[in-house]
mmCIF file of C-alpha atoms and ligand atoms in Angstrom:
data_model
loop_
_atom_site.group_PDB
_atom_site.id
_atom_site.type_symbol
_atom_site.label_atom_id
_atom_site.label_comp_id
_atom_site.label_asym_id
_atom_site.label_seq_id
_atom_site.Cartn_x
_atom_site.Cartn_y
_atom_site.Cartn_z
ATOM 1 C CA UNK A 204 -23.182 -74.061 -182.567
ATOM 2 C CA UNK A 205 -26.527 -75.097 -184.013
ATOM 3 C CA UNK A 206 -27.869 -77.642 -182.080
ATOM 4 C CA UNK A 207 -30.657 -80.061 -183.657
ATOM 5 C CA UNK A 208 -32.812 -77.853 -186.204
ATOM 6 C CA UNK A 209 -31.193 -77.341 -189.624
ATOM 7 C CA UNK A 210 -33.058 -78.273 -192.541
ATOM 8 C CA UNK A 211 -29.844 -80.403 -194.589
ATOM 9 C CA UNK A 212 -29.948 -81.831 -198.206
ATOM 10 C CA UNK A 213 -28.104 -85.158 -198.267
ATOM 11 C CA UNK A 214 -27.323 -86.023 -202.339
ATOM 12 C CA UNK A 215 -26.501 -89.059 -203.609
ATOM 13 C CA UNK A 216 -23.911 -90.068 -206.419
ATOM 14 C CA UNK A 217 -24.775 -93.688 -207.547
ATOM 15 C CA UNK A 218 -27.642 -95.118 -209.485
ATOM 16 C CA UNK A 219 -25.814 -98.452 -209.879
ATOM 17 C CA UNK A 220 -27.640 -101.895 -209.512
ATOM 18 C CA UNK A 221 -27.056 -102.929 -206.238
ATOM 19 C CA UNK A 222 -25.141 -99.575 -205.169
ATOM 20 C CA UNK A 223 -23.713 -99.146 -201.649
ATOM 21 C CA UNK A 224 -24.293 -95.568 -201.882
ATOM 22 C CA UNK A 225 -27.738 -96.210 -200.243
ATOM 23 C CA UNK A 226 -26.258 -97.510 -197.388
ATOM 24 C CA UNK A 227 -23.866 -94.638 -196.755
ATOM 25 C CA UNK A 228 -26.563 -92.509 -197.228
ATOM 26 C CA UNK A 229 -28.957 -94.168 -195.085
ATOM 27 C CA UNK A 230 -25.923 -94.434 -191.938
ATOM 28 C CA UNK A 231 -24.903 -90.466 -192.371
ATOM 29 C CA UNK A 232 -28.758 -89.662 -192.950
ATOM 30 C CA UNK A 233 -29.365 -91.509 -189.161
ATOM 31 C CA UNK A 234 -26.620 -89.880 -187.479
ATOM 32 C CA UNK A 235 -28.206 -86.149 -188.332
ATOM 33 C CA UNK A 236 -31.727 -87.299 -187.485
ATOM 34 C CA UNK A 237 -30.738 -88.304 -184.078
ATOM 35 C CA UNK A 238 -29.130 -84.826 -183.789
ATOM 36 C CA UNK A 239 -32.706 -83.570 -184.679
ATOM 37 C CA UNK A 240 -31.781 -82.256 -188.108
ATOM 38 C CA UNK A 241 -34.113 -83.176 -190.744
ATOM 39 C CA UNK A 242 -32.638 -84.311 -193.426
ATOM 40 C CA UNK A 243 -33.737 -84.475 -197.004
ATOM 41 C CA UNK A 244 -32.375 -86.842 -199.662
ATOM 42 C CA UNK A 245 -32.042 -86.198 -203.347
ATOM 43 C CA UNK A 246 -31.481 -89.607 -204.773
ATOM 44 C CA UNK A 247 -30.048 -89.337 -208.711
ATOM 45 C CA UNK A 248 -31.945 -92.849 -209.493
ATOM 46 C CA UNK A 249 -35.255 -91.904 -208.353
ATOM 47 C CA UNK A 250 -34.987 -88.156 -209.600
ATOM 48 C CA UNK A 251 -33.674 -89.248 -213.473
ATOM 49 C CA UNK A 252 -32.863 -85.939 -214.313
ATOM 50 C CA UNK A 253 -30.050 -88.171 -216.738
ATOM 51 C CA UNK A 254 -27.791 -86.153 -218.385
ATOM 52 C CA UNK A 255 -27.546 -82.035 -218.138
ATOM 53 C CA UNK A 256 -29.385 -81.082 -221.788
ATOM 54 C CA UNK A 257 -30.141 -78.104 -220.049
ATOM 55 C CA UNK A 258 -29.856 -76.851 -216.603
ATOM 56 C CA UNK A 259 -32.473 -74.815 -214.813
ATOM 57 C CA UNK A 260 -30.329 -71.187 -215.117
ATOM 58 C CA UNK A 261 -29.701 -72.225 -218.918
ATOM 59 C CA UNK A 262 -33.713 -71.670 -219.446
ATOM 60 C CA UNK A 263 -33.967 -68.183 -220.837
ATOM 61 C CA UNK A 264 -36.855 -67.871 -218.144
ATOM 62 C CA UNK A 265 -36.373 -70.138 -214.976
ATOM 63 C CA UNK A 266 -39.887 -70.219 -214.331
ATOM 64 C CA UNK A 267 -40.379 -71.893 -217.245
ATOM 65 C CA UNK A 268 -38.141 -74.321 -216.662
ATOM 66 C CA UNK A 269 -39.738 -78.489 -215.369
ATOM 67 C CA UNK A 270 -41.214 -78.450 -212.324
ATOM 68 C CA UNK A 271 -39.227 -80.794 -211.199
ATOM 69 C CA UNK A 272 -35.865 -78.461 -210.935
ATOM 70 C CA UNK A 273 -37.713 -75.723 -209.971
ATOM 71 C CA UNK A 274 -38.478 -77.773 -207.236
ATOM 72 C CA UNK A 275 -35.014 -78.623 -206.268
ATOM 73 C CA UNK A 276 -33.744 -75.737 -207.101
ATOM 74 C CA UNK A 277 -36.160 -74.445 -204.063
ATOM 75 C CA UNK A 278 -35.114 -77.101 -201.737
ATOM 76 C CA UNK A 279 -31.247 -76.225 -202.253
ATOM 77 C CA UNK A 280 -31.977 -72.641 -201.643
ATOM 78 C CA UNK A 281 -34.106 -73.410 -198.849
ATOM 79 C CA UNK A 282 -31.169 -76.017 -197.013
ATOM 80 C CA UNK A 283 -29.139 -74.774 -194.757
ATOM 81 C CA UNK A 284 -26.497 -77.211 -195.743
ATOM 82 C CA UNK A 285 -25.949 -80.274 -197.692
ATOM 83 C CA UNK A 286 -23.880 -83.835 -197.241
ATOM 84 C CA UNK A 287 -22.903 -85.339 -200.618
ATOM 85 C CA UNK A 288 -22.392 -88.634 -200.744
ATOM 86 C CA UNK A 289 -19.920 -89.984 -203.471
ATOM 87 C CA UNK A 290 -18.270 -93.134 -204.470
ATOM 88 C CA UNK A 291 -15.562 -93.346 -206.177
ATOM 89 C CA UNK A 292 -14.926 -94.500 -210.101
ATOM 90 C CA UNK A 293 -11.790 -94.966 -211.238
ATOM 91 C CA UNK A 294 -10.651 -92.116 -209.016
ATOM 92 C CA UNK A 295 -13.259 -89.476 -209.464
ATOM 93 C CA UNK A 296 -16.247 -89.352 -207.894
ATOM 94 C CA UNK A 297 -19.964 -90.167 -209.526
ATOM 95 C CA UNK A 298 -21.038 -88.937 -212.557
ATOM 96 C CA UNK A 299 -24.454 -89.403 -210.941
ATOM 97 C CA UNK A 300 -23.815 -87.210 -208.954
ATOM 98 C CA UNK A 301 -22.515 -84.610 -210.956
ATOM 99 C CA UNK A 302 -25.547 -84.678 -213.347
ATOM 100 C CA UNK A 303 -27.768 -83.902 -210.463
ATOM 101 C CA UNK A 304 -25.947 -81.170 -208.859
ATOM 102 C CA UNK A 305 -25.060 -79.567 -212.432
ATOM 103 C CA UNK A 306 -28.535 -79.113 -213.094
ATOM 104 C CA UNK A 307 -28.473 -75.912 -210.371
ATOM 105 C CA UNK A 308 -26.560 -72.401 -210.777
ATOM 106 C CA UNK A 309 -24.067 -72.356 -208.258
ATOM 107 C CA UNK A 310 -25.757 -69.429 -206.703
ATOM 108 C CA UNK A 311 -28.321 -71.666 -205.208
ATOM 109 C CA UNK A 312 -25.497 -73.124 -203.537
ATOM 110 C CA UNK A 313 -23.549 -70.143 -202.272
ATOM 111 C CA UNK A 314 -23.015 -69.337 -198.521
ATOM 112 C CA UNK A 315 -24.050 -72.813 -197.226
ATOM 113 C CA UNK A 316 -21.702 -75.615 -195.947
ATOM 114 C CA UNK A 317 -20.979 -79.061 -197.601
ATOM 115 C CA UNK A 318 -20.050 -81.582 -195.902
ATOM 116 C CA UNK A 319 -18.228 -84.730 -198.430
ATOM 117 C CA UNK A 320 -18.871 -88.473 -197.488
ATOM 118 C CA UNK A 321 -16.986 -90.720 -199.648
ATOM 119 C CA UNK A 322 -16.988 -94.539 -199.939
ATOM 120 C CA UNK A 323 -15.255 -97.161 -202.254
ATOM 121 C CA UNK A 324 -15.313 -100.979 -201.953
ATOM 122 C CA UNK A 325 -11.525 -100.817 -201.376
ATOM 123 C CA UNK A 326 -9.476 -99.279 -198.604
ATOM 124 C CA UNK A 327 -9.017 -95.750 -199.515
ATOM 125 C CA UNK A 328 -12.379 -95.356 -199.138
ATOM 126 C CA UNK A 329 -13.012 -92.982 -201.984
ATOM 127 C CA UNK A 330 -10.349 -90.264 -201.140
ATOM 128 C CA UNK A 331 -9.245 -89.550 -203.977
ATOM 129 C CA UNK A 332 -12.710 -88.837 -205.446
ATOM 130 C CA UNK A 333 -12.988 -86.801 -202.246
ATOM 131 C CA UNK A 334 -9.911 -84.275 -203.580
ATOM 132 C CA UNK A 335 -12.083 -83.837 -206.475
ATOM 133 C CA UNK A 336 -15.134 -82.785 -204.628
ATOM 134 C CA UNK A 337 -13.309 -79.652 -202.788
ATOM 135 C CA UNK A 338 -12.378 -78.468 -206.200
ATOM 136 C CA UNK A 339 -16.106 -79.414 -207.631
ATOM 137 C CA UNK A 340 -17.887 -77.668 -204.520
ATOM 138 C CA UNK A 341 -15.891 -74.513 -204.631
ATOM 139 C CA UNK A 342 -17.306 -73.898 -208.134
ATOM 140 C CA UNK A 343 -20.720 -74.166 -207.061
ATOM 141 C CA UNK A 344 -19.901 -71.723 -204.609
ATOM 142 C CA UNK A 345 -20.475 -73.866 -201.320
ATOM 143 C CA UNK A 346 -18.458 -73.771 -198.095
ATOM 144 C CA UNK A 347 -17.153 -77.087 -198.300
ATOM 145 C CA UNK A 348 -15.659 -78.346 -194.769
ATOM 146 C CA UNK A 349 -12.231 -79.595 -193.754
ATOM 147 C CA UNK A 350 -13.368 -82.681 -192.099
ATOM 148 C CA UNK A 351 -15.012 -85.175 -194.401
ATOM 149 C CA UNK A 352 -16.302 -88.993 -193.760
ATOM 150 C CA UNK A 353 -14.134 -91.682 -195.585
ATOM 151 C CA UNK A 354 -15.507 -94.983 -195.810
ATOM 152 C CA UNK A 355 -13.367 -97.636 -196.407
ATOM 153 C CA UNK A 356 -14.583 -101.469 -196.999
ATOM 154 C CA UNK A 357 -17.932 -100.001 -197.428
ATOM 155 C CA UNK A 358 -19.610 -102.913 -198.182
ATOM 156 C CA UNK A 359 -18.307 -104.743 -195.486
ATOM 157 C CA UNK A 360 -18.460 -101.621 -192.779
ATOM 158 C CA UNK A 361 -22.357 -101.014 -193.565
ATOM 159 C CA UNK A 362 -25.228 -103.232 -193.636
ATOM 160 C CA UNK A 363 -28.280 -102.267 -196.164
ATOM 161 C CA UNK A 364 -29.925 -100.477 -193.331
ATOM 162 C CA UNK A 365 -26.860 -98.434 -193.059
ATOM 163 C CA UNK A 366 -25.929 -100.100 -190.157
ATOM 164 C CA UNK A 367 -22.446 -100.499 -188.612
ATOM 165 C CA UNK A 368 -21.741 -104.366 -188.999
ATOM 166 C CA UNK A 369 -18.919 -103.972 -186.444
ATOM 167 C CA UNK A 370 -17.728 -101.198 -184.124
ATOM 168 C CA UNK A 371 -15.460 -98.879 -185.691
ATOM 169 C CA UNK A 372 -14.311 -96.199 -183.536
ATOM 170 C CA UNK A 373 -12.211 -94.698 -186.061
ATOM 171 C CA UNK A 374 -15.524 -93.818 -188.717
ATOM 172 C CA UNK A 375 -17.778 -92.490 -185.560
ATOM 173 C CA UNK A 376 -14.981 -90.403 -184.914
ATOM 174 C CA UNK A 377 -14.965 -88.896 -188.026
ATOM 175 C CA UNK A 378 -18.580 -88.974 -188.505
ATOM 176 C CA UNK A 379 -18.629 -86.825 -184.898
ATOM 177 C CA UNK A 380 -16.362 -84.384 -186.001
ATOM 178 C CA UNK A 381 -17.683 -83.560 -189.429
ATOM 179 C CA UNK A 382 -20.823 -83.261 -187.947
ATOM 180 C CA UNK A 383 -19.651 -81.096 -185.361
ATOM 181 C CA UNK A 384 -18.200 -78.538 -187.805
ATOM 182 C CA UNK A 385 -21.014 -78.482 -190.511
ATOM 183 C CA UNK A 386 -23.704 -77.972 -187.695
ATOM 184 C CA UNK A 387 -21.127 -74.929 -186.551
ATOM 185 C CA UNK A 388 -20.540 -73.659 -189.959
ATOM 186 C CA UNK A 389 -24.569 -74.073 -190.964
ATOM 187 C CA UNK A 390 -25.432 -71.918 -187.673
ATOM 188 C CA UNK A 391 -22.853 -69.283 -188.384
ATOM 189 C CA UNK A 392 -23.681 -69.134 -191.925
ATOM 190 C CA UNK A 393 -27.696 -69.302 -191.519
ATOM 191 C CA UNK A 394 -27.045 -66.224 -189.311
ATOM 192 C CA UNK A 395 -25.302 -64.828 -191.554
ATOM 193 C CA UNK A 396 -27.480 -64.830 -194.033
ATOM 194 C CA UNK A 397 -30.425 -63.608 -192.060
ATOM 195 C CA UNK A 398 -27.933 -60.617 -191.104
ATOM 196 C CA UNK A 399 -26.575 -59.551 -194.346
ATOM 197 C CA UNK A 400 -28.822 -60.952 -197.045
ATOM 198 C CA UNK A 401 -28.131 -61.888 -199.865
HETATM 199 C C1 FMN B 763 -16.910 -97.935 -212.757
HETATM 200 C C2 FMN B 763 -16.317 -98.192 -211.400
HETATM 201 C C3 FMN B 763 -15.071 -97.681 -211.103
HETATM 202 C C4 FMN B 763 -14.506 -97.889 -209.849
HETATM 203 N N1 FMN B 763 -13.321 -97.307 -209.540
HETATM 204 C C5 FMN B 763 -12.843 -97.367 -208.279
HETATM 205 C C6 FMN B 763 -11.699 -96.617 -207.897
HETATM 206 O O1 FMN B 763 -11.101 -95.892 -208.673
HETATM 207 N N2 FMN B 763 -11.275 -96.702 -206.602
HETATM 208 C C7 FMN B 763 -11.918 -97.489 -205.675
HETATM 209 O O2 FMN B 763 -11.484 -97.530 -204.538
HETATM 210 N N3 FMN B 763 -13.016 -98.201 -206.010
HETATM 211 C C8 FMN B 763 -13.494 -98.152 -207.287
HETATM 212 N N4 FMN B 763 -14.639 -98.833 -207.631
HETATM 213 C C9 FMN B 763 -15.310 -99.635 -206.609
HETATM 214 C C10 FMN B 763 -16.400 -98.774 -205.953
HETATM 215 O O3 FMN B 763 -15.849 -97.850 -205.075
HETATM 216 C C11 FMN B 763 -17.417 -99.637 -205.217
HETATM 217 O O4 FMN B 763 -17.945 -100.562 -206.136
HETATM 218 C C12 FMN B 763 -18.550 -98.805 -204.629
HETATM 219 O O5 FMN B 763 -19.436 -99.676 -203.971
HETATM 220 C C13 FMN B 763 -19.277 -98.020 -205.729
HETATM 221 O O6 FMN B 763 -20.352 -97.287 -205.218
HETATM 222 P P1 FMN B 763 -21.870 -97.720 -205.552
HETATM 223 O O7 FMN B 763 -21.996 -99.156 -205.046
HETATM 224 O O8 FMN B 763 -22.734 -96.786 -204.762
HETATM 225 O O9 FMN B 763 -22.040 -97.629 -207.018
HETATM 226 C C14 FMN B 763 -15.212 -98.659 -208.885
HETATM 227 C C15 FMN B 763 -16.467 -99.181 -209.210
HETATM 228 C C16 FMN B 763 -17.035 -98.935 -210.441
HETATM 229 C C17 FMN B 763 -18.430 -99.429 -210.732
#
């Protein structure tokens, strides 16, 4: 549907020393720029929101609330869909990530598509953290999509620059279709929205 265009949030769910999670990021971030997406990441480590004391809709007036998730908080609203990037620890996915995206109501979320990207060091490639994340996403309200991207081996698959190290026709698969459907879903959706606000 939408070809090239959207305006995507990519979130990331590590802050560990030496993480892979920048890789994965940095390989799904370069497969929707060469669609002609632009893509914005929200990286927990560079953000340090830390734990959730107290999330922007907790604030008894919003636009009181830091800057800072005002400012996301406007950038979620503003995406027309978002890729979350998780690893997995012992078989859930990142806390990291869970203290960034907790820090939004899940109505910022609503009617947009999320695409899950999982990774582990091992060969399930974070699946069963991915379970999790339908579950996680529906409460915040987005459209999460069937197809996700599994990353087995990660460390081995991916290079720093986020790189394949070796072909792998199985993961561009993947990576094709799941990109396929959220860029379908994010057009239908995004026209939706601008049809029936609200
Ligand atoms: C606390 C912790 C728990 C982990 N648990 C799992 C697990 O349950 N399943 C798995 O496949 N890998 C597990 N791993 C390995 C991670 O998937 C692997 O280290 C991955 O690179 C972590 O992502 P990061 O490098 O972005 O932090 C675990 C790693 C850590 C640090």
């Amino acid at each position: 549907m939408a070809k090239g265009g959207l305006n995507l949030l990519l979130f990331l769910g590590s802050v560990r020393e030496g993480r892979i999670g920048l890789r994965v990021g940095k390989y799904v971030q370069n497969l929707l720029e060469q669609r002609s997406h632009k893509v914005t990441v929200l990286d927990p480590k560079e953000l340090n929101l830390a734990q959730v004391v107290k999330p922007l809709h907790f604030h008894k007036n919003p636009a009181e609330a830091p800057e800072i998730l005002q400012k996301i908080n406007k950038q979620i609203k503003g995406a027309d869909g978002f890729i979350v990037v998780s690893p997995e620890y012992n078989s859930a996915f990142g806390p990291a990530l869970a203290s960034l995206m907790d820090h939004f109501p899940p109505a910022s979320y609503s009617y947009r598509p999320s695409t899950i990207v999982t990774y582990a060091g091992g060969a399930l490639g974070g699946i069963r953290a991915a379970m999790q994340l339908r579950q996680y996403l529906s409460e915040l309200t987005t459209v999460h999509m069937p197809s996700m991207i599994v990353i087995p081996n990660a460390p081995k698959t991916l290079d720093e620059e986020g790189v394949l190290k070796a072909e792998s026709g199985d993961l561009v698969k993947s990576c094709t279709k799941a990109i396929d459907q959220l860029e379908w879903y994010a057009g239908v959706l995004k026209k939706g929205r601008e049809e029936n606000p609200v």
